[in-house]
mmCIF file of C-alpha atoms and ligand atoms in Angstrom:
data_model
loop_
_atom_site.group_PDB
_atom_site.id
_atom_site.type_symbol
_atom_site.label_atom_id
_atom_site.label_comp_id
_atom_site.label_asym_id
_atom_site.label_seq_id
_atom_site.Cartn_x
_atom_site.Cartn_y
_atom_site.Cartn_z
ATOM 1 C CA MET A 1 -6.333 -10.730 32.973
ATOM 2 C CA ILE A 2 -6.552 -9.282 29.488
ATOM 3 C CA ALA A 3 -9.324 -9.620 26.978
ATOM 4 C CA ALA A 4 -8.917 -12.296 24.331
ATOM 5 C CA SER A 5 -6.860 -10.739 21.553
ATOM 6 C CA HIS A 6 -9.244 -12.134 18.941
ATOM 7 C CA ASN A 7 -12.865 -11.470 19.707
ATOM 8 C CA SER A 8 -14.000 -12.674 16.301
ATOM 9 C CA SER A 9 -13.437 -16.308 17.274
ATOM 10 C CA GLN A 10 -16.797 -17.474 16.001
ATOM 11 C CA PHE A 11 -15.578 -16.528 12.504
ATOM 12 C CA ASP A 12 -12.078 -17.978 12.794
ATOM 13 C CA THR A 13 -11.605 -21.640 12.109
ATOM 14 C CA TRP A 14 -9.621 -23.590 14.661
ATOM 15 C CA GLN A 15 -6.979 -24.222 11.992
ATOM 16 C CA SER A 16 -6.391 -20.511 11.510
ATOM 17 C CA CYS A 17 -6.214 -20.019 15.297
ATOM 18 C CA MET A 18 -3.634 -22.783 15.428
ATOM 19 C CA ARG A 19 -1.560 -21.252 12.640
ATOM 20 C CA ALA A 20 -1.688 -17.830 14.298
ATOM 21 C CA ALA A 21 -0.175 -19.124 17.560
ATOM 22 C CA ILE A 22 2.515 -17.044 19.223
ATOM 23 C CA THR A 23 5.986 -18.518 18.717
ATOM 24 C CA ASP A 24 8.222 -15.491 19.310
ATOM 25 C CA PRO A 25 9.253 -14.966 22.958
ATOM 26 C CA ARG A 26 9.528 -11.203 22.456
ATOM 27 C CA GLU A 27 5.945 -10.949 21.273
ATOM 28 C CA LEU A 28 4.709 -12.999 24.209
ATOM 29 C CA LEU A 29 6.539 -10.851 26.764
ATOM 30 C CA GLN A 30 5.290 -7.681 25.072
ATOM 31 C CA LEU A 31 1.663 -8.761 24.942
ATOM 32 C CA LEU A 32 1.728 -9.721 28.608
ATOM 33 C CA ASP A 33 3.771 -6.745 29.855
ATOM 34 C CA VAL A 34 6.449 -9.012 31.237
ATOM 35 C CA ASP A 35 9.920 -7.580 31.892
ATOM 36 C CA MET A 36 12.207 -7.911 28.834
ATOM 37 C CA LYS A 37 15.028 -9.020 31.106
ATOM 38 C CA PHE A 38 13.546 -12.530 30.714
ATOM 39 C CA LEU A 39 13.959 -12.445 26.923
ATOM 40 C CA PRO A 40 17.539 -13.760 26.446
ATOM 41 C CA ALA A 41 16.892 -16.861 28.561
ATOM 42 C CA ALA A 42 13.507 -17.396 26.892
ATOM 43 C CA ARG A 43 15.209 -17.386 23.498
ATOM 44 C CA LEU A 44 17.853 -19.894 24.540
ATOM 45 C CA SER A 45 15.302 -22.282 26.018
ATOM 46 C CA ALA A 46 12.954 -21.852 23.067
ATOM 47 C CA ALA A 47 15.788 -22.956 20.781
ATOM 48 C CA ARG A 48 15.623 -26.372 22.474
ATOM 49 C CA PHE A 49 11.825 -26.673 22.584
ATOM 50 C CA GLY A 50 9.935 -23.949 20.777
ATOM 51 C CA LEU A 51 7.501 -21.533 22.363
ATOM 52 C CA ARG A 52 3.934 -22.076 21.157
ATOM 53 C CA VAL A 53 0.741 -20.665 22.611
ATOM 54 C CA PRO A 54 -2.598 -19.803 20.983
ATOM 55 C CA ARG A 55 -3.446 -16.107 21.181
ATOM 56 C CA GLY A 56 -6.801 -16.662 22.843
ATOM 57 C CA PHE A 57 -5.153 -18.469 25.753
ATOM 58 C CA LEU A 58 -3.405 -15.243 26.786
ATOM 59 C CA ALA A 59 -6.735 -14.160 28.269
ATOM 60 C CA ARG A 60 -6.107 -16.729 31.013
ATOM 61 C CA ILE A 61 -2.802 -15.119 32.053
ATOM 62 C CA ARG A 62 -2.319 -12.142 34.399
ATOM 63 C CA ARG A 63 -0.360 -9.289 32.869
ATOM 64 C CA GLY A 64 3.046 -8.328 34.166
ATOM 65 C CA ASP A 65 3.446 -11.299 36.492
ATOM 66 C CA ILE A 66 6.352 -13.637 35.793
ATOM 67 C CA ASP A 67 5.025 -15.959 38.522
ATOM 68 C CA ASP A 68 1.583 -16.381 37.001
ATOM 69 C CA PRO A 69 0.687 -20.109 37.221
ATOM 70 C CA VAL A 70 -0.487 -20.288 33.608
ATOM 71 C CA LEU A 71 2.419 -18.275 32.187
ATOM 72 C CA ARG A 72 4.844 -20.562 33.985
ATOM 73 C CA GLN A 73 3.513 -23.517 31.989
ATOM 74 C CA ILE A 74 4.205 -21.952 28.597
ATOM 75 C CA LEU A 75 7.079 -19.451 28.919
ATOM 76 C CA PRO A 76 10.560 -20.861 28.229
ATOM 77 C CA LEU A 77 12.675 -20.081 31.295
ATOM 78 C CA GLY A 78 16.424 -20.155 31.806
ATOM 79 C CA ALA A 79 15.915 -22.944 34.357
ATOM 80 C CA GLU A 80 15.217 -25.345 31.477
ATOM 81 C CA LEU A 81 18.888 -25.182 30.553
ATOM 82 C CA ASP A 82 20.038 -26.639 33.906
ATOM 83 C CA ASP A 83 20.698 -30.237 33.021
ATOM 84 C CA ARG A 84 20.152 -32.604 35.899
ATOM 85 C CA PRO A 85 21.530 -36.139 35.663
ATOM 86 C CA GLN A 86 18.255 -37.981 36.311
ATOM 87 C CA PHE A 87 16.276 -35.926 33.809
ATOM 88 C CA VAL A 88 16.506 -37.756 30.468
ATOM 89 C CA ALA A 89 15.054 -37.758 26.934
ATOM 90 C CA ASP A 90 12.664 -40.765 26.983
ATOM 91 C CA ALA A 91 11.569 -40.573 30.601
ATOM 92 C CA VAL A 92 8.706 -43.047 30.369
ATOM 93 C CA GLY A 93 10.092 -45.805 28.138
ATOM 94 C CA ASP A 94 7.662 -45.151 25.293
ATOM 95 C CA LEU A 95 10.059 -45.993 22.499
ATOM 96 C CA ALA A 96 10.603 -49.479 23.853
ATOM 97 C CA ALA A 97 6.842 -50.095 23.971
ATOM 98 C CA ALA A 98 5.967 -49.234 20.341
ATOM 99 C CA ARG A 99 4.413 -52.203 18.486
ATOM 100 C CA VAL A 100 4.162 -50.539 15.094
ATOM 101 C CA PRO A 101 4.995 -46.881 14.476
ATOM 102 C CA GLY A 102 2.706 -44.854 16.700
ATOM 103 C CA LEU A 103 0.994 -47.747 18.499
ATOM 104 C CA ILE A 104 2.083 -48.159 22.095
ATOM 105 C CA GLN A 105 0.753 -50.830 24.379
ATOM 106 C CA LYS A 106 2.035 -50.852 27.891
ATOM 107 C CA TYR A 107 -1.165 -51.794 29.743
ATOM 108 C CA ARG A 108 -3.610 -54.638 29.386
ATOM 109 C CA GLY A 109 -6.835 -54.101 27.469
ATOM 110 C CA ARG A 110 -5.962 -50.683 26.109
ATOM 111 C CA ALA A 111 -3.616 -49.428 23.442
ATOM 112 C CA LEU A 112 -2.437 -45.913 22.818
ATOM 113 C CA LEU A 113 -2.062 -44.293 19.417
ATOM 114 C CA ILE A 114 0.335 -41.427 18.927
ATOM 115 C CA ALA A 115 -2.141 -39.781 16.613
ATOM 116 C CA SER A 116 -0.284 -36.577 15.926
ATOM 117 C CA GLY A 117 3.071 -35.124 16.802
ATOM 118 C CA SER A 118 1.907 -31.565 17.085
ATOM 119 C CA CYS A 119 0.176 -29.598 19.814
ATOM 120 C CA ALA A 120 -1.549 -26.233 19.878
ATOM 121 C CA VAL A 121 0.526 -25.311 22.918
ATOM 122 C CA HIS A 122 3.979 -26.312 24.087
ATOM 123 C CA CYS A 123 3.895 -27.116 27.785
ATOM 124 C CA ARG A 124 7.339 -26.618 29.191
ATOM 125 C CA TYR A 125 7.170 -29.649 31.499
ATOM 126 C CA CYS A 126 5.982 -32.054 28.806
ATOM 127 C CA PHE A 127 7.571 -35.489 28.768
ATOM 128 C CA ARG A 128 7.157 -35.552 25.010
ATOM 129 C CA ARG A 129 9.339 -32.472 24.497
ATOM 130 C CA GLU A 130 12.112 -34.839 23.447
ATOM 131 C CA PHE A 131 9.980 -37.384 21.582
ATOM 132 C CA PRO A 132 11.041 -38.121 17.963
ATOM 133 C CA TYR A 133 7.607 -37.760 16.426
ATOM 134 C CA GLY A 134 8.629 -37.889 12.773
ATOM 135 C CA GLU A 135 8.745 -41.688 12.603
ATOM 136 C CA HIS A 136 6.213 -42.319 15.336
ATOM 137 C CA THR A 137 2.729 -41.149 14.425
ATOM 138 C CA ALA A 138 0.012 -43.666 13.684
ATOM 139 C CA SER A 139 -2.074 -41.459 11.429
ATOM 140 C CA ARG A 140 0.308 -41.675 8.490
ATOM 141 C CA ALA A 141 -1.015 -43.927 5.725
ATOM 142 C CA ASP A 142 -4.541 -43.608 7.122
ATOM 143 C CA TRP A 143 -3.899 -45.644 10.261
ATOM 144 C CA ARG A 144 -3.519 -48.850 8.258
ATOM 145 C CA ALA A 145 -0.673 -50.464 10.194
ATOM 146 C CA ALA A 146 -2.179 -49.573 13.554
ATOM 147 C CA LEU A 147 -5.670 -50.795 12.600
ATOM 148 C CA ALA A 148 -4.263 -54.102 11.375
ATOM 149 C CA GLN A 149 -2.494 -54.625 14.709
ATOM 150 C CA LEU A 150 -5.607 -53.715 16.696
ATOM 151 C CA ALA A 151 -7.796 -56.023 14.616
ATOM 152 C CA GLY A 152 -5.422 -58.893 15.294
ATOM 153 C CA ASP A 153 -5.462 -58.551 19.081
ATOM 154 C CA SER A 154 -8.830 -59.291 20.654
ATOM 155 C CA SER A 155 -7.529 -58.467 24.139
ATOM 156 C CA ILE A 156 -7.707 -54.754 23.304
ATOM 157 C CA HIS A 157 -11.044 -53.119 24.148
ATOM 158 C CA GLU A 158 -10.079 -49.471 24.291
ATOM 159 C CA VAL A 159 -8.145 -47.264 21.915
ATOM 160 C CA ILE A 160 -6.570 -44.150 23.379
ATOM 161 C CA LEU A 161 -5.721 -41.270 21.090
ATOM 162 C CA SER A 162 -2.772 -39.359 22.411
ATOM 163 C CA GLY A 163 0.151 -37.404 21.027
ATOM 164 C CA GLY A 164 1.202 -34.720 20.799
ATOM 165 C CA ASP A 165 -2.388 -33.688 20.702
ATOM 166 C CA PRO A 166 -4.713 -35.948 18.690
ATOM 167 C CA LEU A 167 -7.070 -33.029 18.063
ATOM 168 C CA SER A 168 -4.347 -31.411 15.959
ATOM 169 C CA LEU A 169 -5.673 -33.827 13.328
ATOM 170 C CA GLY A 170 -8.570 -32.706 11.197
ATOM 171 C CA ASP A 171 -12.026 -34.243 11.485
ATOM 172 C CA ALA A 172 -11.597 -36.247 8.252
ATOM 173 C CA LYS A 173 -8.548 -38.055 9.638
ATOM 174 C CA LEU A 174 -10.392 -38.764 12.892
ATOM 175 C CA ALA A 175 -13.435 -40.025 11.023
ATOM 176 C CA ALA A 176 -11.230 -42.371 8.987
ATOM 177 C CA LEU A 177 -9.976 -43.851 12.242
ATOM 178 C CA THR A 178 -13.432 -44.394 13.714
ATOM 179 C CA ARG A 179 -14.618 -45.983 10.455
ATOM 180 C CA GLY A 180 -11.700 -48.402 10.738
ATOM 181 C CA LEU A 181 -12.395 -49.102 14.419
ATOM 182 C CA ALA A 182 -16.082 -49.704 13.736
ATOM 183 C CA GLY A 183 -15.090 -52.850 11.852
ATOM 184 C CA ILE A 184 -13.247 -54.314 14.850
ATOM 185 C CA SER A 185 -15.804 -55.910 17.153
ATOM 186 C CA HIS A 186 -13.597 -56.195 20.254
ATOM 187 C CA ILE A 187 -12.995 -52.411 20.400
ATOM 188 C CA LYS A 188 -15.658 -50.881 22.679
ATOM 189 C CA ARG A 189 -14.262 -47.542 23.725
ATOM 190 C CA LEU A 190 -12.523 -44.573 22.214
ATOM 191 C CA ARG A 191 -10.609 -42.380 24.610
ATOM 192 C CA ILE A 192 -9.067 -39.039 23.664
ATOM 193 C CA HIS A 193 -6.316 -37.429 25.710
ATOM 194 C CA THR A 194 -6.192 -33.770 24.769
ATOM 195 C CA ARG A 195 -5.329 -30.288 25.949
ATOM 196 C CA GLN A 196 -6.808 -28.577 22.903
ATOM 197 C CA PRO A 197 -10.264 -27.731 24.296
ATOM 198 C CA VAL A 198 -8.390 -25.918 27.094
ATOM 199 C CA VAL A 199 -5.928 -23.893 25.063
ATOM 200 C CA LEU A 200 -7.891 -23.691 21.788
ATOM 201 C CA PRO A 201 -11.612 -24.124 22.568
ATOM 202 C CA GLU A 202 -12.394 -23.222 18.941
ATOM 203 C CA ARG A 203 -11.450 -26.838 18.160
ATOM 204 C CA VAL A 204 -14.697 -28.067 19.715
ATOM 205 C CA ASP A 205 -16.846 -26.856 16.845
ATOM 206 C CA ALA A 206 -20.080 -28.202 15.359
ATOM 207 C CA ALA A 207 -18.310 -30.522 12.900
ATOM 208 C CA PHE A 208 -16.191 -32.091 15.626
ATOM 209 C CA CYS A 209 -19.168 -32.601 17.941
ATOM 210 C CA GLY A 210 -21.076 -34.092 15.009
ATOM 211 C CA TRP A 211 -18.334 -36.667 14.480
ATOM 212 C CA LEU A 212 -18.381 -37.582 18.172
ATOM 213 C CA ARG A 213 -22.150 -37.852 18.303
ATOM 214 C CA GLN A 214 -22.380 -40.282 15.389
ATOM 215 C CA THR A 215 -19.512 -42.485 16.635
ATOM 216 C CA GLN A 216 -20.953 -45.735 17.968
ATOM 217 C CA LEU A 217 -18.105 -46.418 20.407
ATOM 218 C CA GLN A 218 -18.304 -45.290 24.029
ATOM 219 C CA LYS A 219 -16.448 -42.014 24.256
ATOM 220 C CA VAL A 220 -14.200 -40.738 27.009
ATOM 221 C CA MET A 221 -12.221 -37.529 26.879
ATOM 222 C CA VAL A 222 -9.437 -36.844 29.339
ATOM 223 C CA LEU A 223 -8.711 -33.128 29.436
ATOM 224 C CA HIS A 224 -5.484 -31.706 30.780
ATOM 225 C CA ILE A 225 -5.999 -28.731 33.073
ATOM 226 C CA ASN A 226 -3.500 -27.928 35.805
ATOM 227 C CA HIS A 227 -4.950 -24.789 37.370
ATOM 228 C CA ALA A 228 -8.455 -23.330 37.698
ATOM 229 C CA GLN A 229 -7.251 -20.125 36.056
ATOM 230 C CA GLU A 230 -7.023 -22.047 32.749
ATOM 231 C CA ILE A 231 -10.810 -22.354 32.718
ATOM 232 C CA GLY A 232 -12.636 -19.579 30.877
ATOM 233 C CA PRO A 233 -16.152 -19.254 29.453
ATOM 234 C CA GLU A 234 -15.128 -20.751 26.074
ATOM 235 C CA LEU A 235 -13.897 -23.928 27.763
ATOM 236 C CA VAL A 236 -17.063 -24.154 29.865
ATOM 237 C CA ALA A 237 -19.108 -23.955 26.647
ATOM 238 C CA ALA A 238 -16.884 -26.548 24.945
ATOM 239 C CA CYS A 239 -17.379 -28.990 27.837
ATOM 240 C CA ALA A 240 -21.141 -28.517 27.676
ATOM 241 C CA ALA A 241 -21.065 -29.336 23.953
ATOM 242 C CA LEU A 242 -18.930 -32.432 24.545
ATOM 243 C CA LEU A 243 -21.258 -33.693 27.270
ATOM 244 C CA GLU A 244 -24.173 -33.114 24.968
ATOM 245 C CA ALA A 245 -22.409 -35.238 22.336
ATOM 246 C CA GLY A 246 -22.328 -38.133 24.810
ATOM 247 C CA VAL A 247 -18.721 -37.910 25.992
ATOM 248 C CA VAL A 248 -17.628 -38.797 29.541
ATOM 249 C CA LEU A 249 -15.290 -36.013 30.693
ATOM 250 C CA LEU A 250 -12.319 -36.516 32.998
ATOM 251 C CA ASN A 251 -9.282 -34.397 33.769
ATOM 252 C CA GLN A 252 -5.679 -35.174 34.434
ATOM 253 C CA SER A 253 -3.160 -32.757 35.876
ATOM 254 C CA VAL A 254 0.538 -32.791 36.462
ATOM 255 C CA LEU A 255 1.716 -31.617 39.863
ATOM 256 C CA LEU A 256 4.006 -28.687 39.060
ATOM 257 C CA ALA A 257 6.100 -26.527 41.367
ATOM 258 C CA GLY A 258 5.030 -22.906 41.171
ATOM 259 C CA VAL A 259 1.824 -23.796 39.314
ATOM 260 C CA ASN A 260 -0.474 -25.996 41.392
ATOM 261 C CA ASP A 261 1.626 -27.243 44.312
ATOM 262 C CA ASP A 262 -0.651 -25.858 46.985
ATOM 263 C CA VAL A 263 -3.843 -27.138 48.541
ATOM 264 C CA ASP A 264 -5.933 -24.092 47.726
ATOM 265 C CA ALA A 265 -5.012 -24.336 44.038
ATOM 266 C CA LEU A 266 -5.872 -28.044 43.916
ATOM 267 C CA HIS A 267 -9.103 -27.459 45.812
ATOM 268 C CA ALA A 268 -10.148 -24.634 43.471
ATOM 269 C CA LEU A 269 -9.330 -26.798 40.445
ATOM 270 C CA SER A 270 -11.471 -29.716 41.644
ATOM 271 C CA GLU A 271 -14.408 -27.398 42.330
ATOM 272 C CA ALA A 272 -14.056 -25.624 38.981
ATOM 273 C CA LEU A 273 -13.918 -28.972 37.163
ATOM 274 C CA MET A 274 -17.024 -30.213 38.921
ATOM 275 C CA ALA A 275 -18.837 -26.984 38.053
ATOM 276 C CA MET A 276 -18.521 -28.007 34.404
ATOM 277 C CA ARG A 277 -19.213 -31.691 35.133
ATOM 278 C CA VAL A 278 -15.644 -32.887 34.639
ATOM 279 C CA LEU A 279 -14.255 -35.305 37.233
ATOM 280 C CA PRO A 280 -10.624 -35.238 38.343
ATOM 281 C CA TYR A 281 -8.893 -38.458 37.281
ATOM 282 C CA TYR A 282 -5.124 -38.422 37.776
ATOM 283 C CA LEU A 283 -2.689 -36.051 39.409
ATOM 284 C CA SER A 284 0.668 -37.169 38.055
ATOM 285 C CA LEU A 285 4.053 -36.654 39.545
ATOM 286 C CA LEU A 286 6.362 -35.109 36.983
ATOM 287 C CA ASP A 287 8.118 -37.384 34.516
ATOM 288 C CA ARG A 288 11.811 -36.668 34.719
ATOM 289 C CA VAL A 289 12.403 -35.327 31.251
ATOM 290 C CA ARG A 290 15.409 -33.180 30.403
ATOM 291 C CA GLY A 291 14.774 -29.472 31.049
ATOM 292 C CA SER A 292 11.863 -29.876 33.471
ATOM 293 C CA GLY A 293 13.675 -30.231 36.801
ATOM 294 C CA HIS A 294 12.475 -26.874 38.138
ATOM 295 C CA PHE A 295 8.869 -28.165 38.048
ATOM 296 C CA GLU A 296 9.491 -31.130 40.319
ATOM 297 C CA VAL A 297 7.519 -31.500 43.559
ATOM 298 C CA SER A 298 8.785 -34.092 46.042
ATOM 299 C CA GLU A 299 6.705 -37.193 46.633
ATOM 300 C CA GLU A 300 6.508 -36.325 50.315
ATOM 301 C CA ARG A 301 5.000 -32.918 49.564
ATOM 302 C CA ALA A 302 2.663 -34.412 46.944
ATOM 303 C CA LYS A 303 1.257 -36.820 49.553
ATOM 304 C CA LEU A 304 0.803 -33.997 52.026
ATOM 305 C CA LEU A 305 -1.094 -31.909 49.464
ATOM 306 C CA VAL A 306 -3.438 -34.673 48.337
ATOM 307 C CA GLY A 307 -3.904 -35.924 51.905
ATOM 308 C CA THR A 308 -4.985 -32.422 52.915
ATOM 309 C CA LEU A 309 -7.311 -32.142 49.915
ATOM 310 C CA MET A 310 -8.973 -35.395 51.036
ATOM 311 C CA GLY A 311 -10.029 -33.658 54.227
ATOM 312 C CA ARG A 312 -11.716 -30.875 52.280
ATOM 313 C CA VAL A 313 -13.711 -32.271 49.343
ATOM 314 C CA PRO A 314 -15.815 -35.334 48.458
ATOM 315 C CA GLY A 315 -13.821 -38.402 47.474
ATOM 316 C CA TYR A 316 -14.829 -38.093 43.832
ATOM 317 C CA LEU A 317 -13.119 -34.697 43.666
ATOM 318 C CA VAL A 318 -9.761 -36.069 44.828
ATOM 319 C CA PRO A 319 -7.574 -37.048 41.856
ATOM 320 C CA ARG A 320 -5.524 -40.239 42.151
ATOM 321 C CA LEU A 321 -1.894 -39.416 42.801
ATOM 322 C CA VAL A 322 0.195 -41.479 40.391
ATOM 323 C CA ARG A 323 3.642 -41.789 38.971
ATOM 324 C CA GLU A 324 4.681 -43.451 35.740
ATOM 325 C CA ILE A 325 7.301 -46.149 36.212
ATOM 326 C CA PRO A 326 8.523 -47.839 33.012
ATOM 327 C CA GLY A 327 7.735 -51.538 32.952
ATOM 328 C CA GLN A 328 4.757 -51.400 35.360
ATOM 329 C CA ALA A 329 1.316 -52.737 34.370
ATOM 330 C CA SER A 330 -0.417 -49.389 34.964
ATOM 331 C CA LYS A 331 0.342 -45.966 36.349
ATOM 332 C CA THR A 332 1.689 -46.556 39.833
ATOM 333 C CA PRO A 333 -0.519 -45.229 42.641
ATOM 334 C CA VAL A 334 1.224 -43.233 45.357
ATOM 335 C CA ALA A 335 -0.316 -44.073 48.719
ATOM 336 C CA VAL A 336 -1.818 -41.023 50.412
ATOM 337 C CA SER A 337 -3.060 -40.750 53.981
ATOM 338 C CA LEU A 338 -5.607 -38.287 55.207
ATOM 339 C CA MET A 339 -4.100 -35.150 56.767
ATOM 340 C CA THR A 340 -6.195 -33.179 59.206
HETATM 341 C C1 PLP B 1 -1.208 -43.533 30.697
HETATM 342 C C2 PLP B 1 -1.262 -44.541 29.638
HETATM 343 C C3 PLP B 1 -2.444 -45.250 29.394
HETATM 344 C C4 PLP B 1 -3.721 -44.995 30.158
HETATM 345 O O1 PLP B 1 -3.665 -45.482 31.452
HETATM 346 P P1 PLP B 1 -5.040 -45.486 32.299
HETATM 347 O O2 PLP B 1 -4.616 -45.917 33.644
HETATM 348 O O3 PLP B 1 -5.954 -46.428 31.617
HETATM 349 O O4 PLP B 1 -5.559 -44.098 32.254
HETATM 350 C C5 PLP B 1 -2.442 -46.217 28.413
HETATM 351 N N1 PLP B 1 -1.339 -46.489 27.693
HETATM 352 C C6 PLP B 1 -0.180 -45.833 27.898
HETATM 353 C C7 PLP B 1 1.004 -46.186 27.067
HETATM 354 C C8 PLP B 1 -0.114 -44.828 28.856
HETATM 355 O O5 PLP B 1 1.040 -44.155 29.049
HETATM 356 S S1 SF4 B 2 -0.473 -30.433 25.035
HETATM 357 FE FE1 SF4 B 2 0.094 -32.324 26.084
HETATM 358 S S2 SF4 B 2 1.490 -33.384 24.666
HETATM 359 FE FE2 SF4 B 2 1.328 -31.246 23.988
HETATM 360 S S3 SF4 B 2 3.037 -30.175 24.967
HETATM 361 FE FE3 SF4 B 2 1.268 -29.947 26.333
HETATM 362 S S4 SF4 B 2 1.410 -31.646 27.775
HETATM 363 FE FE4 SF4 B 2 2.742 -32.116 26.027
#
């Protein structure tokens, strides 16, 4: 581990931390003492989907280790260039499900807003790495089209902010949304799917928590943490602040080869989540998006891992193993049996 490269974080705004993110593969390899022989491939893969990682997050990565489970999630590797026939651009059928730009409803009772196209970090396995965000964010024009659709459909009780990362938006944009939602009586819950508190804990500042606290809707935040090593003291503090603001905290992970595809890693993650009062929600099998084939874990192995975890921890610390199948009415559960 290395010390956070910016120890003045209480003076930096989250926006300046976001702007200062590392985008040059050479700089990343240098800062982490990783062999420069990985640079040419990193550059080629970054030309397809750019490298992006906040400087503070480097503190969560071991130096000089190309196999580090956190580094593997953010470093462009040559393996991304191996095209595999079943790995495609829109792996989850999102484009077909858009009702107005940025509003996607695939499941009953809840609708998802693509709130922002940008993220503080670029996760190499992300199914949105090929998503054409330009035309598809709901926050343009102050959410008007999306709010009109939501107001006209009383079957929707929950609005999910997703992206990209919805917390790439500033607090004023978020507040405009909640003001709009407050006028729609059938909307009860606001859910936020975000990785920002993990990779850029500065985002969870006093102004943001103030917005959450005064929002009348029930609030759920689904974090995205794949490995216990991603959890540092800043994230622990951010979770405490979110809980204090009245947010229910859950976590979803993606099962990733070379990152968290072993029982000890999953066990440690569940325990570390619980230690900060975050419950595991989903463990997703990888969506087959172009360039992510090297992260795939077979369904058979996934069942073995989760079945073994079941024998080790309380039921509430076992995430639900799911896969996303276009056209289904929810995420599709993968049946797991207890392994002893
Ligand atoms: C994953 C997802 C949801 C949320 O599903 P839950 O099972 O409620 O967590 C909602 N809408 C879309 C389009 C999704 O992909
Ligand atoms: S933060 Fe989420 S949406 Fe953004 S690249 Fe990572 S996994 Fe994808």
